[in-house]
Amino acid sequence: EVQLVESGGGLIQPGGSLRLSCAASGFTVSNNYMSWVRQPPGKGLEWVSLIYSAGATYYADSVKGRFTISRDNSENTLYLQMNSLRAEDTAVYFCARDRIAALNNWYFEVWGRGTLVTVSS
Amino acid sequence: SSELTQDPAVSVALGQTVRITCQGDSLRNSYASWYQQKPGQAPILVIFGYSIRPSGIPDRFSGSSSGNTASLTITGAQAEDEADYYCNSRDSSGTHLVFGGGTKLTVL
């Protein structure tokens, strides 16, 4: 069964750092495009970051320079390193497996349940 | 601000048809995908490509597109369809992904 399980969320002070993990089962992370998507409490979804199977990475402007997406092939796990955290980073963070049927046909095929990050003093 | 625009809320009578729309320049060159999210749950994919339903999604869900507008149609809405719906596509730069602000669907 294809499954994604996020972990690593919690309460962190502004300016602090946190690393989220997304453990995959049923498929190989390194052979897929993978994204992080977040959702602030009571608000909509926001795409955060993407890693291609070949390793290229992309970030939303709101997190560029502060967040880093990576993966560990031996652990079959996706990560999101979050530095210089701000109150506005408070959200549930989901990892997702992307599918690209064509360059103009991109979608999030599988989602984890998410992990809550709260940035507050 | 989002590059994809959705109506914040839509309502439909039980058993009737409802269309949820998503507007944005990127939709002229990219398909939208659609996600259903119920409170406290992760989003699930309901439509991708022009109008492709993943396995397990009822055939009352369909998609369409014209110009800069993509639509999700639910034909014969059921009580369990009450949820938030989000559209998504690549943005106009092609290197980022973007979500619409979401539409809260109420089934009356």
Coordinates of N, CA and C in Angstrom, one line a residue:
Chain A
E1 N 0.8 -1.2 0.0 CA 0.0 0.0 0.0 C 0.9 1.3 0.0
V2 N 0.5 2.2 -0.9 CA 1.3 3.4 -0.9 C 0.8 4.3 0.3
Q3 N 1.8 4.8 1.0 CA 1.5 5.6 2.2 C 2.6 6.6 2.5
L4 N 2.2 7.7 3.0 CA 3.1 8.8 3.5 C 2.8 9.1 4.9
V5 N 3.8 9.2 5.8 CA 3.5 9.5 7.2 C 4.5 10.6 7.6
E6 N 4.0 11.8 7.9 CA 4.8 12.9 8.3 C 5.0 12.9 9.9
S7 N 6.1 13.5 10.3 CA 6.4 13.6 11.7 C 7.4 14.8 11.9
G8 N 7.6 15.2 13.1 CA 8.5 16.2 13.4 C 7.9 17.6 13.8
G9 N 6.6 17.7 13.7 CA 6.0 19.0 14.0 C 6.0 19.2 15.5
G10 N 5.6 20.4 15.9 CA 5.6 20.8 17.3 C 5.6 22.2 17.5
L11 N 5.8 22.6 18.7 CA 5.8 24.1 19.1 C 7.2 24.5 19.1
I12 N 7.5 25.6 18.4 CA 8.8 26.2 18.2 C 8.7 27.7 18.4
Q13 N 9.8 28.3 19.0 CA 9.8 29.7 19.1 C 10.2 30.4 17.8
P14 N 9.7 31.6 17.6 CA 10.1 32.4 16.4 C 11.6 32.5 16.3
G15 N 12.1 32.3 15.1 CA 13.6 32.3 14.9 C 14.2 30.9 15.0
G16 N 13.4 29.9 15.5 CA 14.0 28.6 15.7 C 13.9 27.8 14.4
S17 N 14.4 26.5 14.5 CA 14.5 25.6 13.4 C 13.8 24.3 13.8
L18 N 13.3 23.6 12.7 CA 12.6 22.4 12.9 C 12.8 21.6 11.6
R19 N 12.9 20.2 11.7 CA 13.0 19.4 10.5 C 11.8 18.4 10.5
L20 N 11.1 18.5 9.4 CA 10.0 17.6 9.2 C 10.4 16.4 8.4
S21 N 9.8 15.2 8.7 CA 10.1 14.0 8.0 C 8.8 13.5 7.4
C22 N 9.0 12.8 6.3 CA 7.9 12.2 5.6 C 8.3 10.8 5.1
A23 N 7.9 9.8 5.9 CA 8.3 8.4 5.6 C 7.4 7.8 4.6
A24 N 8.0 7.3 3.5 CA 7.2 6.7 2.4 C 7.2 5.2 2.5
S25 N 6.1 4.5 2.1 CA 6.1 3.1 2.0 C 5.3 2.8 0.7
G26 N 5.6 1.6 0.1 CA 4.9 1.2 -1.1 C 5.4 1.8 -2.4
F27 N 6.4 2.7 -2.3 CA 7.1 3.2 -3.5 C 8.4 3.9 -3.1
T28 N 9.2 4.2 -4.1 CA 10.5 4.8 -3.8 C 10.5 6.3 -4.0
V29 N 10.8 7.0 -2.9 CA 10.8 8.5 -3.0 C 11.7 9.0 -4.0
S30 N 12.9 8.5 -4.2 CA 13.9 9.0 -5.1 C 13.5 8.9 -6.6
N31 N 12.5 8.0 -6.9 CA 12.0 7.8 -8.2 C 10.9 8.7 -8.6
N32 N 10.5 9.6 -7.6 CA 9.3 10.4 -7.8 C 9.5 11.9 -7.5
Y33 N 8.6 12.7 -8.0 CA 8.6 14.1 -7.7 C 7.8 14.2 -6.4
M34 N 8.3 14.9 -5.4 CA 7.7 15.0 -4.1 C 7.5 16.5 -3.7
S35 N 6.4 16.8 -3.0 CA 6.2 18.2 -2.6 C 5.8 18.2 -1.1
W36 N 6.0 19.4 -0.6 CA 5.4 19.8 0.7 C 4.4 20.9 0.5
V37 N 3.3 20.7 1.1 CA 2.1 21.6 1.0 C 1.7 22.0 2.5
R38 N 1.4 23.2 2.8 CA 1.0 23.6 4.1 C -0.4 24.2 4.1
Q39 N -1.0 24.2 5.3 CA -2.3 24.8 5.5 C -2.4 25.5 6.9
P40 N -2.3 26.8 6.9 CA -2.5 27.5 8.2 C -3.9 27.2 8.8
P41 N -4.0 27.2 10.1 CA -5.3 26.9 10.7 C -6.4 27.7 10.1
G42 N -7.5 27.1 9.7 CA -8.6 27.7 9.1 C -8.5 28.3 7.7
K43 N -7.3 28.1 7.1 CA -7.1 28.7 5.8 C -6.8 27.7 4.7
G44 N -6.5 28.1 3.5 CA -6.4 27.3 2.4 C -5.0 26.6 2.3
L45 N -4.9 25.8 1.2 CA -3.6 25.1 1.0 C -2.6 26.0 0.3
E46 N -1.3 25.8 0.6 CA -0.2 26.6 0.0 C 0.9 25.6 -0.3
W47 N 1.3 25.6 -1.6 CA 2.4 24.8 -2.0 C 3.7 25.4 -1.4
V48 N 4.6 24.6 -0.9 CA 5.8 25.1 -0.2 C 7.1 24.8 -1.0
S49 N 7.2 23.5 -1.4 CA 8.5 23.1 -2.0 C 8.3 21.8 -2.8
L50 N 9.2 21.6 -3.7 CA 9.2 20.5 -4.6 C 10.6 20.0 -4.9
I51 N 10.7 18.7 -4.9 CA 12.0 18.1 -5.4 C 11.7 17.1 -6.5
Y52 N 12.5 17.3 -7.6 CA 12.4 16.4 -8.7 C 13.1 15.1 -8.4
S53 N 12.8 14.1 -9.2 CA 13.4 12.8 -9.1 C 14.9 13.0 -9.4
A54 N 15.3 13.9 -10.3 CA 16.7 14.1 -10.6 C 17.4 15.0 -9.6
G55 N 16.6 15.6 -8.6 CA 17.2 16.3 -7.6 C 17.0 17.8 -7.5
A56 N 16.6 18.4 -8.6 CA 16.3 19.8 -8.6 C 15.3 20.2 -7.6
T57 N 15.4 21.3 -7.0 CA 14.5 21.8 -5.9 C 13.9 23.1 -6.3
Y58 N 12.7 23.4 -5.8 CA 12.0 24.6 -6.0 C 11.2 25.0 -4.7
Y59 N 11.1 26.3 -4.5 CA 10.5 26.8 -3.3 C 9.5 27.9 -3.6
A60 N 8.4 28.0 -2.8 CA 7.6 29.2 -2.8 C 8.4 30.4 -2.3
D61 N 8.0 31.5 -2.8 CA 8.8 32.8 -2.5 C 8.7 33.0 -1.0
S62 N 7.6 32.6 -0.3 CA 7.5 32.8 1.1 C 8.4 32.1 2.0
V63 N 9.1 31.0 1.4 CA 10.0 30.2 2.3 C 11.4 30.1 1.7
K64 N 11.6 30.6 0.5 CA 12.9 30.5 -0.2 C 14.0 31.2 0.6
G65 N 15.1 30.4 0.8 CA 16.2 30.9 1.6 C 16.1 30.5 3.1
R66 N 14.9 30.0 3.5 CA 14.7 29.6 4.9 C 14.5 28.1 5.0
F67 N 13.8 27.5 4.0 CA 13.4 26.1 4.0 C 14.3 25.4 3.0
T68 N 14.6 24.1 3.3 CA 15.3 23.2 2.4 C 14.7 21.9 2.3
I69 N 14.3 21.5 1.1 CA 13.8 20.1 0.9 C 14.9 19.2 0.5
S70 N 14.8 18.0 1.0 CA 15.8 16.9 0.7 C 15.2 15.6 0.9
R71 N 16.0 14.6 0.6 CA 15.5 13.2 0.8 C 16.7 12.3 1.2
D72 N 16.4 11.2 1.8 CA 17.3 10.2 2.2 C 16.9 8.9 1.5
N73 N 17.6 8.5 0.5 CA 17.2 7.4 -0.3 C 17.3 6.1 0.5
S74 N 18.2 5.9 1.4 CA 18.4 4.7 2.2 C 17.2 4.6 3.2
E75 N 16.7 5.7 3.6 CA 15.5 5.7 4.6 C 14.2 5.8 3.8
N76 N 14.2 6.1 2.5 CA 13.0 6.3 1.7 C 12.2 7.4 2.4
T77 N 12.8 8.5 2.7 CA 12.2 9.6 3.5 C 12.5 10.9 2.9
L78 N 11.4 11.7 2.9 CA 11.5 13.1 2.4 C 11.6 14.0 3.7
Y79 N 12.4 15.1 3.5 CA 12.6 16.0 4.7 C 12.2 17.5 4.3
L80 N 11.9 18.3 5.3 CA 11.8 19.7 5.1 C 12.5 20.4 6.3
Q81 N 13.7 20.9 6.0 CA 14.4 21.7 7.1 C 13.9 23.1 7.1
M82 N 13.4 23.5 8.2 CA 12.8 24.9 8.3 C 13.6 25.7 9.3
N83 N 14.2 26.8 8.8 CA 15.0 27.7 9.6 C 14.3 29.1 9.7
S84 N 14.8 29.8 10.7 CA 14.3 31.2 10.8 C 12.7 31.3 10.8
L85 N 12.2 30.4 11.6 CA 10.7 30.2 11.6 C 10.0 31.5 12.1
R86 N 8.8 31.8 11.4 CA 8.0 32.9 11.8 C 6.6 32.5 12.2
A87 N 5.9 33.4 12.8 CA 4.5 33.0 13.2 C 3.7 32.6 12.0
E88 N 3.9 33.2 10.9 CA 3.1 32.9 9.7 C 3.5 31.6 9.1
D89 N 4.5 30.9 9.6 CA 4.8 29.5 9.1 C 3.9 28.5 9.9
T90 N 3.2 29.0 10.9 CA 2.3 28.0 11.6 C 1.3 27.4 10.7
A91 N 1.3 26.1 10.6 CA 0.4 25.4 9.7 C 0.5 23.9 9.9
V92 N -0.4 23.2 9.3 CA -0.3 21.7 9.1 C 0.5 21.5 7.8
Y93 N 1.6 20.7 7.9 CA 2.4 20.5 6.8 C 2.2 19.1 6.2
F94 N 1.8 19.0 5.0 CA 1.5 17.8 4.3 C 2.7 17.5 3.3
C95 N 3.1 16.2 3.2 CA 3.9 15.8 2.1 C 3.0 15.1 1.1
A96 N 3.4 15.2 -0.2 CA 2.6 14.6 -1.3 C 3.5 14.1 -2.4
R97 N 3.0 13.0 -3.0 CA 3.7 12.5 -4.2 C 3.1 13.1 -5.4
D98 N 3.9 13.8 -6.2 CA 3.5 14.4 -7.4 C 3.4 13.4 -8.6
R99 N 2.6 13.7 -9.5 CA 2.5 12.9 -10.8 C 2.5 13.9 -11.9
I100 N 3.4 13.7 -12.9 CA 3.4 14.6 -14.0 C 3.1 13.7 -15.3
A101 N 1.8 13.8 -15.7 CA 1.4 13.1 -16.9 C 1.9 13.8 -18.1
A102 N 2.1 15.1 -18.0 CA 2.7 15.9 -19.1 C 3.1 17.2 -18.4
L103 N 3.9 18.0 -19.1 CA 4.4 19.2 -18.5 C 3.2 20.1 -18.1
N104 N 2.1 20.0 -18.8 CA 0.9 20.8 -18.5 C -0.1 20.0 -17.7
N105 N 0.3 18.9 -17.1 CA -0.7 18.0 -16.4 C 0.0 17.5 -15.2
W106 N -0.1 18.3 -14.1 CA 0.7 18.0 -12.9 C -0.3 17.9 -11.7
Y107 N -0.2 16.9 -10.9 CA -1.1 16.8 -9.8 C -0.5 16.1 -8.6
F108 N -1.1 16.2 -7.4 CA -0.7 15.6 -6.2 C -1.5 14.3 -6.0
E109 N -0.9 13.2 -6.2 CA -1.6 11.9 -6.3 C -1.8 11.3 -4.9
V110 N -0.9 11.4 -4.0 CA -1.0 10.8 -2.7 C -0.6 11.8 -1.7
W111 N -1.3 11.8 -0.6 CA -1.0 12.8 0.5 C -0.8 12.1 1.8
G112 N 0.0 12.6 2.7 CA 0.1 12.2 4.0 C -1.0 12.9 4.8
R113 N -1.0 12.5 6.1 CA -2.1 13.1 7.0 C -1.6 14.5 7.6
G114 N -0.4 14.8 7.5 CA 0.1 16.1 7.9 C 0.6 16.1 9.4
T115 N 1.5 17.1 9.6 CA 2.0 17.3 11.0 C 1.9 18.8 11.3
L116 N 1.5 19.2 12.5 CA 1.3 20.5 12.8 C 2.5 21.2 13.4
V117 N 2.8 22.3 12.8 CA 3.9 23.2 13.3 C 3.3 24.5 13.8
T118 N 3.7 24.8 15.0 CA 3.2 26.0 15.7 C 4.4 26.9 16.1
V119 N 4.4 28.1 15.5 CA 5.5 29.0 15.8 C 5.0 30.1 16.7
S120 N 5.4 30.0 18.0 CA 4.9 31.0 18.9 C 5.8 31.0 20.1
S121 N 5.9 32.2 20.7 CA 6.7 32.4 22.0 C 5.8 32.1 23.2
Chain B
S1 N -0.5 36.6 -2.8 CA -1.9 36.3 -3.3 C -1.9 35.2 -4.3
S2 N -3.0 34.4 -4.4 CA -3.1 33.3 -5.2 C -3.3 33.7 -6.7
E3 N -2.7 32.9 -7.6 CA -2.8 33.2 -9.0 C -4.0 32.5 -9.5
L4 N -4.7 31.6 -8.7 CA -5.9 30.9 -9.1 C -7.0 31.4 -8.2
T5 N -8.1 31.8 -8.8 CA -9.2 32.4 -8.1 C -10.4 31.5 -8.0
Q6 N -10.9 31.3 -6.8 CA -12.2 30.4 -6.6 C -13.2 31.3 -5.8
D7 N -14.4 31.0 -6.0 CA -15.5 31.5 -5.2 C -15.3 30.9 -3.8
P8 N -15.4 31.8 -2.8 CA -15.2 31.2 -1.4 C -16.2 30.2 -1.0
A9 N -17.5 30.3 -1.4 CA -18.5 29.4 -0.9 C -19.6 29.2 -2.0
V10 N -20.1 28.0 -2.1 CA -21.1 27.6 -3.0 C -22.0 26.7 -2.3
S11 N -23.3 26.7 -2.6 CA -24.3 25.8 -2.0 C -25.1 25.1 -3.1
V12 N -25.5 23.9 -2.8 CA -26.3 23.1 -3.8 C -27.3 22.3 -3.0
A13 N -28.5 22.2 -3.6 CA -29.5 21.3 -3.0 C -29.2 19.8 -3.2
L14 N -29.5 19.0 -2.3 CA -29.2 17.6 -2.4 C -29.8 17.0 -3.7
G15 N -28.9 16.3 -4.4 CA -29.3 15.7 -5.7 C -29.2 16.6 -6.9
Q16 N -28.9 17.9 -6.7 CA -28.8 18.8 -7.8 C -27.3 18.9 -8.3
T17 N -27.1 19.7 -9.4 CA -25.8 19.8 -10.0 C -25.2 21.1 -9.6
V18 N -23.9 21.1 -9.3 CA -23.2 22.3 -8.9 C -21.8 22.3 -9.7
R19 N -21.5 23.6 -10.0 CA -20.2 23.8 -10.7 C -19.3 24.7 -9.9
I20 N -18.1 24.3 -9.6 CA -17.1 25.1 -8.9 C -16.0 25.5 -9.9
T21 N -15.8 26.8 -9.9 CA -14.8 27.3 -11.0 C -13.5 27.8 -10.4
C22 N -12.5 27.8 -11.2 CA -11.2 28.2 -10.9 C -10.6 29.0 -12.1
Q23 N -10.2 30.3 -11.8 CA -9.7 31.1 -12.9 C -8.3 31.5 -12.7
G24 N -7.6 31.5 -13.8 CA -6.2 32.0 -13.7 C -5.5 31.9 -15.0
D25 N -4.5 32.8 -15.3 CA -3.8 32.8 -16.6 C -3.1 31.5 -16.8
S26 N -2.6 30.8 -15.8 CA -1.8 29.6 -16.0 C -2.7 28.5 -16.6
L27 N -4.0 28.6 -16.4 CA -4.9 27.6 -16.9 C -5.1 27.6 -18.4
R28 N -4.6 28.6 -19.0 CA -4.6 28.6 -20.5 C -3.6 27.6 -21.1
N29 N -2.6 27.3 -20.3 CA -1.6 26.3 -20.8 C -1.4 25.1 -19.9
S30 N -2.1 25.0 -18.8 CA -1.9 23.9 -17.9 C -3.3 23.4 -17.4
Y31 N -3.4 22.1 -17.3 CA -4.7 21.6 -16.7 C -4.7 21.9 -15.2
A32 N -5.9 22.0 -14.7 CA -6.1 22.1 -13.2 C -6.3 20.7 -12.7
S33 N -5.9 20.5 -11.5 CA -6.3 19.3 -10.7 C -7.2 19.8 -9.5
W34 N -8.0 18.9 -9.1 CA -9.0 19.3 -8.0 C -8.9 18.4 -6.8
Y35 N -9.0 19.0 -5.7 CA -8.9 18.2 -4.4 C -10.1 18.5 -3.5
Q36 N -10.5 17.4 -2.8 CA -11.6 17.5 -1.8 C -11.0 17.4 -0.5
Q37 N -11.3 18.3 0.4 CA -10.8 18.2 1.8 C -12.0 18.4 2.8
K38 N -12.1 17.4 3.7 CA -13.1 17.4 4.7 C -12.4 17.8 6.0
P39 N -13.1 18.4 7.0 CA -12.5 18.9 8.2 C -11.6 17.9 8.9
G40 N -10.4 18.3 9.2 CA -9.5 17.4 9.9 C -8.8 16.4 9.1
Q41 N -9.1 16.4 7.8 CA -8.5 15.3 7.0 C -7.5 15.9 5.9
A42 N -6.7 15.0 5.3 CA -5.9 15.5 4.3 C -6.7 15.6 3.0
P43 N -6.2 16.4 2.1 CA -6.9 16.5 0.8 C -6.8 15.2 0.0
I44 N -7.8 15.0 -0.8 CA -7.7 13.8 -1.7 C -8.0 14.3 -3.2
L45 N -7.3 13.7 -4.1 CA -7.4 14.1 -5.5 C -8.7 13.6 -6.1
V46 N -9.5 14.4 -6.7 CA -10.8 14.0 -7.3 C -10.8 14.1 -8.8
I47 N -10.0 15.0 -9.4 CA -10.0 15.2 -10.8 C -8.6 15.7 -11.2
F48 N -8.0 15.1 -12.3 CA -6.8 15.6 -12.9 C -6.9 15.5 -14.4
G49 N -6.0 16.2 -15.1 CA -6.0 16.2 -16.5 C -7.3 16.9 -17.0
Y50 N -7.8 16.6 -18.1 CA -9.1 17.2 -18.6 C -10.2 16.9 -17.7
S51 N -10.4 15.6 -17.4 CA -11.5 15.2 -16.6 C -11.3 13.7 -16.2
I52 N -10.2 13.4 -15.6 CA -9.8 12.0 -15.2 C -10.1 11.9 -13.7
R53 N -10.8 10.8 -13.4 CA -11.1 10.5 -12.0 C -10.2 9.4 -11.5
P54 N -9.5 9.6 -10.4 CA -8.7 8.5 -9.8 C -9.6 7.4 -9.4
S55 N -9.1 6.2 -9.3 CA -9.9 5.1 -8.8 C -10.5 5.4 -7.5
G56 N -11.8 5.0 -7.4 CA -12.6 5.2 -6.2 C -13.4 6.5 -6.1
I57 N -13.1 7.4 -7.0 CA -13.9 8.7 -7.1 C -15.2 8.5 -7.9
P58 N -16.3 8.8 -7.3 CA -17.6 8.6 -8.0 C -17.7 9.3 -9.3
D59 N -18.4 8.7 -10.3 CA -18.5 9.3 -11.6 C -19.4 10.6 -11.6
R60 N -20.0 11.0 -10.5 CA -20.7 12.2 -10.5 C -19.7 13.4 -10.5
F61 N -18.4 13.2 -10.3 CA -17.4 14.2 -10.3 C -16.9 14.3 -11.8
S62 N -16.8 15.5 -12.3 CA -16.2 15.7 -13.7 C -15.6 17.0 -13.7
G63 N -14.7 17.1 -14.7 CA -14.0 18.4 -14.9 C -14.1 18.9 -16.3
S64 N -13.8 20.2 -16.5 CA -13.8 20.8 -17.8 C -13.0 22.0 -17.8
S65 N -12.7 22.6 -19.0 CA -11.8 23.7 -19.0 C -12.1 24.5 -20.3
S66 N -12.1 25.8 -20.2 CA -12.2 26.7 -21.3 C -11.5 28.0 -21.0
G67 N -10.5 28.3 -21.9 CA -9.7 29.5 -21.7 C -9.0 29.5 -20.4
N68 N -9.2 30.5 -19.6 CA -8.5 30.6 -18.3 C -9.3 30.1 -17.2
T69 N -10.3 29.3 -17.5 CA -11.2 28.8 -16.4 C -11.4 27.3 -16.4
A70 N -11.1 26.7 -15.3 CA -11.4 25.3 -15.1 C -12.6 25.1 -14.2
S71 N -13.3 24.0 -14.4 CA -14.5 23.8 -13.6 C -14.5 22.4 -13.1
L72 N -15.0 22.2 -11.9 CA -15.4 20.9 -11.3 C -16.9 20.9 -11.2
T73 N -17.5 19.9 -11.8 CA -18.9 19.7 -11.7 C -19.3 18.4 -10.9
I74 N -20.2 18.6 -10.0 CA -20.8 17.5 -9.3 C -22.2 17.3 -9.7
T75 N -22.5 16.2 -10.4 CA -23.9 16.0 -10.9 C -24.6 15.0 -10.0
G76 N -25.6 15.6 -9.3 CA -26.3 14.8 -8.3 C -25.6 14.8 -7.0
A77 N -25.4 16.0 -6.4 CA -24.6 16.2 -5.2 C -25.2 15.4 -4.0
Q78 N -24.3 14.7 -3.3 CA -24.7 14.0 -2.1 C -24.2 14.7 -0.8
A79 N -24.8 14.3 0.3 CA -24.4 14.9 1.5 C -23.0 14.8 1.8
E80 N -22.4 13.6 1.4 CA -21.0 13.4 1.7 C -20.0 14.2 0.8
D81 N -20.6 15.0 -0.1 CA -19.8 15.8 -1.0 C -19.5 17.2 -0.3
E82 N -20.2 17.4 0.8 CA -19.9 18.7 1.5 C -18.5 18.7 2.0
A83 N -17.7 19.7 1.5 CA -16.3 19.8 1.8 C -15.7 21.1 1.2
D84 N -14.5 21.3 1.5 CA -13.7 22.3 0.8 C -13.1 21.7 -0.5
Y85 N -13.1 22.5 -1.6 CA -12.5 22.0 -2.8 C -11.5 23.0 -3.3
Y86 N -10.3 22.5 -3.7 CA -9.2 23.3 -4.1 C -8.8 22.9 -5.5
C87 N -8.5 24.0 -6.3 CA -7.9 23.7 -7.6 C -6.4 24.0 -7.5
N88 N -5.6 23.4 -8.5 CA -4.2 23.5 -8.4 C -3.6 23.4 -9.9
S89 N -2.6 24.1 -10.2 CA -1.9 23.9 -11.4 C -0.5 24.5 -11.3
R90 N 0.3 24.3 -12.3 CA 1.6 25.0 -12.4 C 1.3 26.5 -12.6
D91 N 2.2 27.3 -12.0 CA 1.9 28.8 -12.2 C 2.4 29.2 -13.6
S92 N 2.3 30.5 -13.9 CA 2.6 31.0 -15.2 C 4.1 30.9 -15.5
S93 N 5.0 30.8 -14.4 CA 6.4 30.7 -14.6 C 6.8 29.3 -15.0
G94 N 5.9 28.3 -14.6 CA 6.2 26.9 -14.9 C 7.1 26.2 -13.9
T95 N 7.6 27.0 -12.9 CA 8.5 26.4 -11.9 C 7.9 26.2 -10.5
H96 N 6.7 26.8 -10.4 CA 6.0 26.7 -9.1 C 4.7 26.1 -9.3
L97 N 4.1 25.6 -8.2 CA 2.7 25.1 -8.2 C 1.9 26.1 -7.3
V98 N 0.6 26.2 -7.7 CA -0.2 27.2 -7.0 C -1.6 26.6 -6.8
F99 N -2.2 26.9 -5.6 CA -3.5 26.5 -5.3 C -4.5 27.7 -5.4
G100 N -5.7 27.4 -5.7 CA -6.7 28.4 -5.5 C -7.1 28.5 -4.1
G101 N -7.8 29.6 -3.7 CA -8.1 29.9 -2.3 C -9.1 28.9 -1.7
G102 N -9.7 28.0 -2.5 CA -10.7 27.1 -2.0 C -12.1 27.5 -2.1
T103 N -13.0 26.6 -2.3 CA -14.4 26.8 -2.3 C -15.1 25.9 -1.3
K104 N -15.8 26.4 -0.3 CA -16.6 25.6 0.7 C -17.9 25.3 0.1
L105 N -18.1 24.0 -0.2 CA -19.4 23.5 -0.7 C -20.3 23.1 0.4
T106 N -21.5 23.6 0.4 CA -22.6 23.2 1.3 C -23.7 22.5 0.6
V107 N -24.0 21.3 1.0 CA -25.1 20.6 0.4 C -26.4 20.7 1.3
L108 N -27.4 21.4 0.8 CA -28.6 21.7 1.5 C -29.6 20.6 1.6

